[in-house]
């Protein structure tokens, strides 16, 4: 059933909002559960659509999955290797993480190509070439990838460019592989670190996570664990940007400077007050911010592409002209058209968006095209004068838990209705 958010903008937002656990850490970690055949219990699993879709794939493989509130129990005993069809990979691009996990566990995998999505073609050539460099036989036919890792050997992989998913997939394929595997030019994202922390808690021997060289010493077996995943730095960044525009002593529990350095550098120069303690951040908007001279998205620890649409919403109302360059995905400016409908003044040329700040946005009918663009449209709607309808909220539900309820609790006039 299609749903939409109805927003009446212009309210000041106060109170407290708790950041959920990280979607982009949970997804590879759930795939990593395939590597053990015991019970794994997660204590803070958000109700994101993407997590439900990943659990559906684990059930297909024979896992018994039970959710009681935020507690997610998986019994991984008796798993059977299965072909992962397009029906699953189309709903969840992160299903590609199962390639590494299935090769790690069964030394065989057959998986349909994960769909591209609205932000780009999302190729997996880096994953495939890395597996081949460790002796995995890969055949791509009729939309499926057939992998045979019977002759897979521990060794060295040099990623041609930084890929979060490829780094995570290769780590999972090597944790039960005899010998030492070294991954060069690895992604350094906190989600990679969290995955390695989880696998090490299960008994894996992984060193260097968070740096560009990760070493994996194969072990015989992984054991079940109880685990809680760190907070989602992209959700935290989303709330911080909203707070910098409309917050009044808005407390964001779980937001930490350490994982959003570039965003905090930007906010430190903006018209907002920020108070940080070990619980999180309290932020208040104190006027109209100056424009962002130049911000570009790059792999961690640089500014994250997943906050680019939300940052652009912020820039549409700044004083002056901001320049934003999107380096990661070739089609991640779909939100520009939607902001323009609300009165924003944005010019796009290739990977560059030139955002001339306006005094005011006006409510309009807008359409989410992906998860983060949807979040950006909610921010714009909450700031705009008048009524905004955000359609396709199923995109937002993939990585935000009942966002409208949480923002309504802060004083926003937002509700979810049938579309
Ligand atoms: C992860 O996607 C995240 N998803 C994305 O978040 C995030 O935007 C991205 O990392 C970058 O930080 C999950 O973790 C589930 P990449 P991933 O491989 O792993 C190119 C969200 O909104 N590339 O680091 O797919 C690719 O096209 C999502 O939560 C290849 O060319 O990203 C991109 O230009 C959106 N070949 C760049 O590398 C490959 O084999 C980085 O992609 C793989 C990637």
Tab-separated table of C-alpha atoms and ligand atoms in Angstrom:
chain	number	residue	atom	x	y	z
A	1	UNK	CA	0.000	0.000	0.000
A	2	UNK	CA	1.468	3.343	-1.067
A	3	UNK	CA	1.690	5.960	1.677
A	4	UNK	CA	2.719	9.598	1.841
A	5	UNK	CA	3.684	12.150	4.460
A	6	UNK	CA	1.567	15.290	4.853
A	7	UNK	CA	3.683	18.073	6.320
A	8	UNK	CA	2.736	21.579	7.409
A	9	UNK	CA	6.103	23.279	7.680
A	10	UNK	CA	7.587	26.105	9.722
A	11	UNK	CA	7.509	24.631	13.234
A	12	UNK	CA	10.386	24.837	15.696
A	13	UNK	CA	11.533	21.373	16.855
A	14	UNK	CA	12.490	20.619	20.447
A	15	UNK	CA	12.793	17.623	22.714
A	16	UNK	CA	14.751	14.421	22.329
A	17	UNK	CA	15.181	11.946	19.474
A	18	UNK	CA	17.142	8.704	19.712
A	19	UNK	CA	19.203	7.607	16.709
A	20	UNK	CA	18.519	4.011	15.671
A	21	UNK	CA	21.247	1.426	15.153
A	22	UNK	CA	23.092	1.627	11.856
A	23	UNK	CA	21.300	0.126	8.829
A	24	UNK	CA	24.549	-0.091	6.842
A	25	UNK	CA	26.225	-1.972	9.682
A	26	UNK	CA	23.291	-4.299	10.355
A	27	UNK	CA	22.954	-5.408	6.731
A	28	UNK	CA	26.470	-6.903	6.299
A	29	UNK	CA	26.363	-8.170	9.912
A	30	UNK	CA	23.122	-10.060	9.254
A	31	UNK	CA	24.699	-11.577	6.142
A	32	UNK	CA	27.711	-12.477	8.308
A	33	UNK	CA	25.444	-14.613	10.543
A	34	UNK	CA	25.524	-17.186	7.718
A	35	UNK	CA	29.126	-17.910	8.730
A	36	UNK	CA	28.135	-19.513	12.040
A	37	UNK	CA	25.696	-22.337	12.804
A	38	UNK	CA	24.672	-21.275	16.278
A	39	UNK	CA	22.294	-18.719	17.833
A	40	UNK	CA	22.925	-15.013	17.291
A	41	UNK	CA	20.934	-12.433	19.241
A	42	UNK	CA	20.775	-8.733	18.372
A	43	UNK	CA	19.550	-6.390	21.087
A	44	UNK	CA	18.815	-3.208	19.108
A	45	UNK	CA	17.591	-4.183	15.636
A	46	UNK	CA	15.548	-1.295	14.163
A	47	UNK	CA	12.397	-2.051	12.190
A	48	UNK	CA	13.849	-0.933	8.851
A	49	UNK	CA	12.399	-2.453	5.672
A	50	UNK	CA	15.933	-3.335	4.553
A	51	UNK	CA	16.510	-5.372	7.713
A	52	UNK	CA	13.217	-7.220	7.237
A	53	UNK	CA	14.218	-7.986	3.634
A	54	UNK	CA	17.635	-9.299	4.715
A	55	UNK	CA	15.957	-11.510	7.344
A	56	UNK	CA	13.694	-12.897	4.603
A	57	UNK	CA	16.788	-14.050	2.704
A	58	UNK	CA	18.248	-15.650	5.845
A	59	UNK	CA	14.937	-17.515	6.315
A	60	UNK	CA	15.178	-18.700	2.675
A	61	UNK	CA	18.558	-20.222	3.636
A	62	UNK	CA	16.944	-22.013	6.578
A	63	UNK	CA	17.637	-19.653	9.472
A	64	UNK	CA	14.963	-19.432	12.149
A	65	UNK	CA	14.321	-15.713	12.801
A	66	UNK	CA	12.319	-14.358	15.754
A	67	UNK	CA	11.784	-10.695	16.555
A	68	UNK	CA	10.498	-9.434	19.903
A	69	UNK	CA	10.557	-5.621	19.679
A	70	UNK	CA	14.158	-4.579	19.043
A	71	UNK	CA	15.473	-8.042	19.950
A	72	UNK	CA	16.203	-10.182	16.896
A	73	UNK	CA	17.078	-13.841	17.488
A	74	UNK	CA	18.541	-15.912	14.670
A	75	UNK	CA	19.154	-19.643	14.903
A	76	UNK	CA	21.665	-20.351	12.160
A	77	UNK	CA	21.808	-24.138	12.700
A	78	UNK	CA	20.953	-26.311	9.653
A	79	UNK	CA	21.465	-23.687	6.957
A	80	UNK	CA	21.197	-24.919	3.376
A	81	UNK	CA	22.871	-23.127	0.503
A	82	UNK	CA	20.228	-21.715	-1.858
A	83	UNK	CA	20.180	-19.721	-5.039
A	84	UNK	CA	19.301	-16.106	-4.183
A	85	UNK	CA	16.882	-15.013	-6.884
A	86	UNK	CA	16.120	-11.610	-8.381
A	87	UNK	CA	12.932	-11.516	-6.289
A	88	UNK	CA	15.208	-10.954	-3.267
A	89	UNK	CA	18.146	-9.061	-4.775
A	90	UNK	CA	15.863	-6.575	-6.516
A	91	UNK	CA	14.297	-5.558	-3.201
A	92	UNK	CA	17.620	-5.283	-1.429
A	93	UNK	CA	20.877	-4.338	-3.100
A	94	UNK	CA	22.751	-5.239	0.075
A	95	UNK	CA	21.825	-8.886	-0.654
A	96	UNK	CA	25.123	-8.892	-2.553
A	97	UNK	CA	26.850	-9.201	0.835
A	98	UNK	CA	25.546	-12.773	0.871
A	99	UNK	CA	27.909	-13.616	-1.962
A	100	UNK	CA	30.888	-13.236	0.368
A	101	UNK	CA	29.108	-14.901	3.287
A	102	UNK	CA	27.946	-17.923	1.214
A	103	UNK	CA	31.423	-18.348	-0.272
A	104	UNK	CA	32.842	-18.065	3.237
A	105	UNK	CA	30.524	-20.776	4.547
A	106	UNK	CA	29.736	-23.110	1.656
A	107	UNK	CA	32.458	-22.224	-0.893
A	108	UNK	CA	29.636	-22.001	-3.456
A	109	UNK	CA	27.111	-19.270	-4.258
A	110	UNK	CA	24.530	-18.527	-6.922
A	111	UNK	CA	23.018	-15.070	-6.700
A	112	UNK	CA	21.058	-12.888	-9.063
A	113	UNK	CA	22.521	-9.553	-9.996
A	114	UNK	CA	21.344	-6.999	-7.400
A	115	UNK	CA	19.197	-4.358	-9.038
A	116	UNK	CA	20.730	-0.965	-9.729
A	117	UNK	CA	18.709	1.781	-8.144
A	118	UNK	CA	17.797	5.377	-8.767
A	119	UNK	CA	21.206	6.706	-7.722
A	120	UNK	CA	23.270	4.695	-10.137
A	121	UNK	CA	24.000	1.416	-11.905
A	122	UNK	CA	25.679	0.039	-8.784
A	123	UNK	CA	28.115	-2.354	-10.532
A	124	UNK	CA	29.770	-5.252	-8.659
A	125	UNK	CA	32.863	-5.645	-10.841
A	126	UNK	CA	35.163	-4.839	-7.882
A	127	UNK	CA	33.584	-7.660	-5.845
A	128	UNK	CA	33.923	-10.126	-8.740
A	129	UNK	CA	37.526	-9.289	-9.655
A	130	UNK	CA	38.558	-9.529	-6.003
A	131	UNK	CA	37.041	-13.000	-5.658
A	132	UNK	CA	38.722	-14.102	-8.896
A	133	UNK	CA	42.089	-12.894	-7.571
A	134	UNK	CA	41.693	-15.416	-4.698
A	135	UNK	CA	40.961	-18.289	-7.104
A	136	UNK	CA	37.153	-18.183	-7.092
A	137	UNK	CA	35.665	-19.399	-10.385
A	138	UNK	CA	32.995	-16.900	-11.464
A	139	UNK	CA	30.516	-17.395	-14.320
A	140	UNK	CA	27.956	-14.700	-15.076
A	141	UNK	CA	25.001	-15.939	-17.091
A	142	UNK	CA	21.295	-15.155	-17.529
A	143	UNK	CA	21.432	-12.475	-14.845
A	144	UNK	CA	22.987	-14.802	-12.283
A	145	UNK	CA	26.482	-15.012	-10.821
A	146	UNK	CA	27.710	-18.578	-10.299
A	147	UNK	CA	30.689	-18.763	-7.923
A	148	UNK	CA	32.763	-21.843	-7.120
A	149	UNK	CA	35.305	-21.292	-4.354
A	150	UNK	CA	36.511	-24.886	-3.899
A	151	UNK	CA	39.949	-23.682	-5.042
A	152	UNK	CA	39.811	-20.368	-3.214
A	153	UNK	CA	43.142	-19.614	-1.489
A	154	UNK	CA	44.089	-17.025	1.101
A	155	UNK	CA	46.153	-14.266	-0.464
A	156	UNK	CA	46.391	-10.574	-1.357
A	157	UNK	CA	43.607	-8.428	-2.835
A	158	UNK	CA	44.174	-4.872	-4.061
A	159	UNK	CA	40.876	-3.060	-4.626
A	160	UNK	CA	41.165	-0.777	-7.697
A	161	UNK	CA	38.962	1.777	-5.925
A	162	UNK	CA	37.367	2.004	-2.502
A	163	UNK	CA	34.164	-0.049	-2.166
A	164	UNK	CA	32.343	-0.530	1.140
A	165	UNK	CA	30.397	-3.557	-0.066
A	166	UNK	CA	33.347	-5.247	-1.736
A	167	UNK	CA	35.494	-4.782	1.387
A	168	UNK	CA	32.769	-6.286	3.582
A	169	UNK	CA	32.063	-9.146	1.179
A	170	UNK	CA	35.736	-10.125	0.888
A	171	UNK	CA	36.190	-10.021	4.682
A	172	UNK	CA	33.259	-12.420	5.095
A	173	UNK	CA	34.559	-14.780	2.406
A	174	UNK	CA	37.951	-15.070	4.156
A	175	UNK	CA	37.166	-15.458	7.884
A	176	UNK	CA	36.944	-19.287	7.588
A	177	UNK	CA	39.592	-19.545	4.850
A	178	UNK	CA	42.845	-21.234	5.967
A	179	UNK	CA	45.769	-18.801	5.959
A	180	UNK	CA	46.186	-15.023	5.880
A	181	UNK	CA	44.214	-12.837	3.473
A	182	UNK	CA	45.181	-9.177	3.126
A	183	UNK	CA	42.887	-6.556	1.584
A	184	UNK	CA	44.588	-3.392	0.295
A	185	UNK	CA	42.754	-0.111	-0.453
A	186	UNK	CA	39.921	-1.269	1.839
A	187	UNK	CA	36.998	0.979	2.785
A	188	UNK	CA	37.442	2.631	6.183
A	189	UNK	CA	33.757	3.323	6.945
A	190	UNK	CA	32.598	2.797	10.572
A	191	UNK	CA	30.201	0.159	9.231
A	192	UNK	CA	33.181	-1.912	8.042
A	193	UNK	CA	34.695	-1.582	11.529
A	194	UNK	CA	31.412	-2.672	13.135
A	195	UNK	CA	31.170	-5.749	10.871
A	196	UNK	CA	34.732	-6.780	11.797
A	197	UNK	CA	33.981	-6.175	15.497
A	198	UNK	CA	30.949	-8.495	15.193
A	199	UNK	CA	32.876	-11.213	13.338
A	200	UNK	CA	35.739	-11.002	15.864
A	201	UNK	CA	33.186	-11.315	18.683
A	202	UNK	CA	32.175	-14.594	16.996
A	203	UNK	CA	35.822	-15.725	17.052
A	204	UNK	CA	37.200	-14.406	13.765
A	205	UNK	CA	40.722	-12.971	13.581
A	206	UNK	CA	40.522	-9.686	11.672
A	207	UNK	CA	43.015	-6.842	12.109
A	208	UNK	CA	43.232	-3.332	10.654
A	209	UNK	CA	39.517	-2.580	10.261
A	210	UNK	CA	39.148	1.185	9.852
A	211	UNK	CA	42.421	1.435	7.966
A	212	UNK	CA	42.982	0.756	4.272
A	213	UNK	CA	44.760	-2.557	4.963
A	214	UNK	CA	42.717	-5.327	6.558
A	215	UNK	CA	44.285	-8.672	7.507
A	216	UNK	CA	42.165	-11.783	8.044
A	217	UNK	CA	43.617	-14.968	9.582
A	218	UNK	CA	41.249	-17.865	8.822
A	219	UNK	CA	39.740	-19.771	11.765
A	220	UNK	CA	37.909	-23.098	11.821
A	221	UNK	CA	34.578	-22.029	13.270
A	222	UNK	CA	32.597	-19.044	14.495
A	223	UNK	CA	30.375	-19.180	17.562
A	224	UNK	CA	27.018	-17.515	18.248
A	225	UNK	CA	26.985	-14.200	20.156
A	226	UNK	CA	24.758	-11.494	21.601
A	227	UNK	CA	25.463	-8.149	19.926
A	228	UNK	CA	24.305	-4.526	19.781
A	229	UNK	CA	25.155	-2.389	16.734
A	230	UNK	CA	26.384	1.228	16.984
A	231	UNK	CA	24.112	4.145	16.106
A	232	UNK	CA	23.495	5.163	12.499
A	233	UNK	CA	25.748	8.116	11.612
A	234	UNK	CA	23.631	8.973	8.552
A	235	UNK	CA	20.397	9.141	10.552
A	236	UNK	CA	22.264	11.222	13.159
A	237	UNK	CA	23.493	13.548	10.393
A	238	UNK	CA	19.966	13.835	9.009
A	239	UNK	CA	18.616	14.959	12.395
A	240	UNK	CA	21.585	17.330	12.922
A	241	UNK	CA	20.941	19.122	9.629
A	242	UNK	CA	17.257	19.455	10.501
A	243	UNK	CA	18.228	20.739	13.955
A	244	UNK	CA	20.589	23.323	12.435
A	245	UNK	CA	17.592	24.720	10.518
A	246	UNK	CA	14.660	24.358	12.919
A	247	UNK	CA	15.954	23.022	16.243
A	248	UNK	CA	15.598	24.622	19.659
A	249	UNK	CA	17.575	22.635	22.243
A	250	UNK	CA	16.916	19.560	20.112
A	251	UNK	CA	18.678	16.608	21.737
A	252	UNK	CA	19.923	13.895	19.356
A	253	UNK	CA	20.871	10.867	21.442
A	254	UNK	CA	23.552	8.750	19.746
A	255	UNK	CA	24.950	11.527	17.514
A	256	UNK	CA	28.726	11.676	17.784
A	257	UNK	CA	31.261	14.042	16.246
A	258	UNK	CA	33.771	11.199	15.856
A	259	UNK	CA	31.791	9.589	13.004
A	260	UNK	CA	30.619	12.747	11.311
A	261	UNK	CA	33.740	14.941	11.446
A	262	UNK	CA	33.143	16.610	8.082
A	263	UNK	CA	29.512	17.394	8.918
A	264	UNK	CA	30.490	18.863	12.281
A	265	UNK	CA	33.183	20.955	10.532
A	266	UNK	CA	30.390	22.386	8.380
A	267	UNK	CA	27.971	22.887	11.289
A	268	UNK	CA	30.699	24.557	13.373
A	269	UNK	CA	30.664	27.358	10.772
A	270	UNK	CA	26.868	27.600	10.622
A	271	UNK	CA	24.319	29.704	12.504
A	272	UNK	CA	23.595	27.043	15.107
A	273	UNK	CA	24.612	26.279	18.701
A	274	UNK	CA	25.935	22.780	19.368
A	275	UNK	CA	26.501	21.221	22.775
A	276	UNK	CA	28.029	17.730	22.895
A	277	UNK	CA	28.203	15.217	25.733
A	278	UNK	CA	28.719	11.463	25.846
A	279	UNK	CA	24.979	10.871	25.315
A	280	UNK	CA	24.784	12.833	22.077
A	281	UNK	CA	24.320	16.389	20.803
A	282	UNK	CA	21.965	19.272	21.646
A	283	UNK	CA	21.515	21.635	18.679
A	284	UNK	CA	19.672	24.933	18.217
A	285	UNK	CA	19.274	27.018	15.078
A	286	UNK	CA	20.276	30.626	15.758
A	287	UNK	CA	19.633	32.353	12.440
A	288	UNK	CA	20.263	31.941	8.727
A	289	UNK	CA	23.543	30.194	7.906
A	290	UNK	CA	26.027	31.275	5.289
A	291	UNK	CA	26.309	29.095	2.184
A	292	UNK	CA	28.696	26.111	1.991
A	293	UNK	CA	31.605	27.256	-0.176
A	294	UNK	CA	32.369	23.817	-1.609
A	295	UNK	CA	31.531	20.329	-0.315
A	296	UNK	CA	32.286	17.105	-2.162
A	297	UNK	CA	31.327	13.520	-1.298
A	298	UNK	CA	34.168	11.013	-0.950
A	299	UNK	CA	34.797	7.758	0.913
A	300	UNK	CA	35.163	7.911	4.701
A	301	UNK	CA	36.464	9.903	6.535
A	302	UNK	CA	35.345	12.501	3.998
A	303	UNK	CA	31.810	13.860	3.610
A	304	UNK	CA	29.418	10.910	3.084
A	305	UNK	CA	27.358	10.634	-0.091
A	306	UNK	CA	24.441	9.406	2.047
A	307	UNK	CA	24.138	12.872	3.599
A	308	UNK	CA	24.391	14.783	0.300
A	309	UNK	CA	20.615	15.168	-0.324
A	310	UNK	CA	20.037	16.277	3.271
A	311	UNK	CA	22.957	18.761	3.085
A	312	UNK	CA	21.484	20.155	-0.128
A	313	UNK	CA	18.167	20.757	1.630
A	314	UNK	CA	20.131	22.778	4.185
A	315	UNK	CA	21.962	24.699	1.417
A	316	UNK	CA	18.732	25.705	-0.361
A	317	UNK	CA	17.990	28.112	2.507
A	318	UNK	CA	21.527	29.376	3.200
A	319	UNK	CA	22.750	32.935	2.531
A	320	UNK	CA	24.672	32.854	-0.754
A	321	UNK	CA	25.717	30.151	-3.199
A	322	UNK	CA	26.809	26.644	-2.198
A	323	UNK	CA	28.614	24.221	-4.481
A	324	UNK	CA	28.158	20.488	-3.903
A	325	UNK	CA	30.005	17.814	-5.884
A	326	UNK	CA	28.757	14.194	-5.837
A	327	UNK	CA	31.690	11.881	-6.591
A	328	UNK	CA	30.316	8.487	-5.564
A	329	UNK	CA	27.155	7.943	-7.605
A	330	UNK	CA	26.491	9.108	-11.145
A	331	UNK	CA	22.826	9.822	-10.627
A	332	UNK	CA	22.420	11.094	-7.108
A	333	UNK	CA	20.788	14.471	-7.839
A	334	UNK	CA	17.194	13.255	-8.361
A	335	UNK	CA	16.137	15.328	-5.355
A	336	UNK	CA	17.150	18.562	-7.130
A	337	UNK	CA	14.006	18.616	-9.286
A	338	UNK	CA	11.887	18.091	-6.182
A	339	UNK	CA	13.559	20.895	-4.218
A	340	UNK	CA	13.083	23.155	-7.251
A	341	UNK	CA	9.323	22.518	-7.099
A	342	UNK	CA	9.497	24.010	-3.573
A	343	UNK	CA	11.174	27.206	-4.817
A	344	UNK	CA	14.830	26.207	-4.472
A	345	UNK	CA	17.282	27.691	-6.982
A	346	UNK	CA	19.648	24.898	-8.086
A	347	UNK	CA	21.676	24.398	-11.247
A	348	UNK	CA	23.185	20.958	-11.996
A	349	UNK	CA	26.098	20.409	-14.375
A	350	UNK	CA	27.397	16.795	-14.448
A	351	UNK	CA	28.412	15.990	-10.873
A	352	UNK	CA	28.169	19.557	-9.584
A	353	UNK	CA	25.107	21.224	-8.046
A	354	UNK	CA	25.175	25.017	-7.652
A	355	UNK	CA	22.668	25.958	-4.970
A	356	UNK	CA	21.718	29.629	-4.725
A	357	UNK	CA	20.135	30.032	-1.275
A	358	UNK	CA	16.593	31.448	-1.090
A	359	UNK	CA	14.843	33.098	1.853
A	360	UNK	CA	11.965	30.663	1.833
A	361	UNK	CA	10.770	27.315	0.439
A	362	UNK	CA	7.089	26.717	-0.327
A	363	UNK	CA	5.126	23.527	0.236
A	364	UNK	CA	4.597	21.296	-2.823
A	365	UNK	CA	3.864	17.735	-3.961
A	366	UNK	CA	7.257	15.995	-4.074
A	367	UNK	CA	8.417	12.453	-4.773
A	368	UNK	CA	11.106	10.508	-2.929
A	369	UNK	CA	13.342	8.665	-5.411
A	370	UNK	CA	15.599	6.917	-2.888
A	371	UNK	CA	16.057	6.637	0.838
A	372	UNK	CA	18.277	9.675	1.430
A	373	UNK	CA	16.522	11.928	-1.091
A	374	UNK	CA	13.315	11.105	0.792
A	375	UNK	CA	14.910	12.202	4.059
A	376	UNK	CA	16.071	15.430	2.406
A	377	UNK	CA	12.531	16.132	1.176
A	378	UNK	CA	11.166	15.682	4.696
A	379	UNK	CA	13.682	18.256	5.955
A	380	UNK	CA	12.702	20.687	3.175
A	381	UNK	CA	8.999	20.129	3.878
A	382	UNK	CA	9.451	20.766	7.601
A	383	UNK	CA	11.131	24.087	6.769
A	384	UNK	CA	8.820	25.164	3.920
A	385	UNK	CA	5.899	27.552	4.291
A	386	UNK	CA	2.608	25.724	3.820
A	387	UNK	CA	1.786	22.136	2.992
A	388	UNK	CA	4.188	19.591	1.489
A	389	UNK	CA	3.254	16.051	0.471
A	390	UNK	CA	6.141	13.594	0.257
A	391	UNK	CA	5.148	10.562	-1.864
A	392	UNK	CA	6.885	7.139	-2.007
A	393	UNK	CA	7.654	7.046	1.704
A	394	UNK	CA	8.443	3.328	1.385
A	395	UNK	CA	11.894	4.496	0.318
A	396	UNK	CA	12.271	6.343	3.638
A	397	UNK	CA	11.031	3.338	5.614
A	398	UNK	CA	13.962	1.341	4.253
A	399	UNK	CA	16.311	3.127	6.631
A	400	UNK	CA	14.312	5.314	9.027
A	401	UNK	CA	11.982	3.892	11.659
A	402	UNK	CA	8.566	5.668	11.707
A	403	UNK	CA	10.275	8.999	10.959
A	404	UNK	CA	7.003	10.900	10.971
A	405	UNK	CA	6.151	9.763	14.506
A	406	UNK	CA	9.586	10.723	15.807
A	407	UNK	CA	9.487	14.182	14.218
A	408	UNK	CA	5.879	14.768	15.349
A	409	UNK	CA	7.051	14.128	18.929
A	410	UNK	CA	9.498	17.042	18.456
A	411	UNK	CA	6.659	19.386	17.482
A	412	UNK	CA	6.541	18.852	13.712
A	413	UNK	CA	3.161	18.834	11.984
A	414	UNK	CA	3.660	15.639	9.957
A	415	UNK	CA	1.517	12.563	9.484
A	416	UNK	CA	1.490	9.416	7.372
A	417	UNK	CA	-1.602	8.820	5.209
A	418	UNK	CA	-2.561	6.452	2.401
A	419	UNK	CA	-1.482	7.677	-1.019
B	1	LIG	C1	27.371	1.288	0.550
B	1	LIG	O1	26.955	0.936	-0.753
B	1	LIG	C2	26.127	1.800	1.245
B	1	LIG	N1	25.113	0.746	1.305
B	1	LIG	C3	25.557	3.009	0.495
B	1	LIG	O2	24.441	3.500	1.243
B	1	LIG	C4	26.629	4.095	0.446
B	1	LIG	O3	26.149	5.187	-0.289
B	1	LIG	C5	27.899	3.533	-0.209
B	1	LIG	O4	28.346	2.355	0.512
B	1	LIG	C6	29.035	4.535	-0.231
B	1	LIG	O5	29.366	4.904	1.085
B	1	LIG	C7	25.236	-0.227	2.242
B	1	LIG	O6	26.186	-0.267	2.996
B	1	LIG	C8	24.135	-1.238	2.285
B	1	LIG	P1	30.410	1.193	-2.702
B	1	LIG	P2	27.973	0.112	-1.725
B	1	LIG	O7	30.694	-0.185	-3.181
B	1	LIG	O8	28.773	-0.834	-0.944
B	1	LIG	C9	31.379	1.938	-7.279
B	1	LIG	C10	22.183	4.107	1.629
B	1	LIG	O9	21.511	5.089	1.294
B	1	LIG	N2	31.494	0.461	-7.355
B	1	LIG	O10	31.277	1.782	-1.643
B	1	LIG	O11	27.176	-0.390	-2.873
B	1	LIG	C11	29.963	2.377	-6.999
B	1	LIG	O12	29.228	2.482	-8.207
B	1	LIG	C12	23.133	3.464	0.627
B	1	LIG	O13	22.167	3.607	2.783
B	1	LIG	C13	31.962	-0.106	-8.537
B	1	LIG	O14	32.244	0.590	-9.514
B	1	LIG	O15	28.890	1.301	-2.237
B	1	LIG	C14	30.176	3.716	-6.358
B	1	LIG	O16	30.448	4.670	-7.372
B	1	LIG	C15	23.076	4.134	-0.719
B	1	LIG	N3	32.089	-1.466	-8.592
B	1	LIG	C16	31.472	3.534	-5.560
B	1	LIG	O17	32.128	2.390	-6.152
B	1	LIG	C17	31.792	-2.266	-7.513
B	1	LIG	O18	31.982	-3.501	-7.623
B	1	LIG	C18	31.259	3.255	-4.076
B	1	LIG	O19	30.384	2.161	-3.971
B	1	LIG	C19	31.315	-1.673	-6.340
B	1	LIG	C20	31.176	-0.301	-6.268
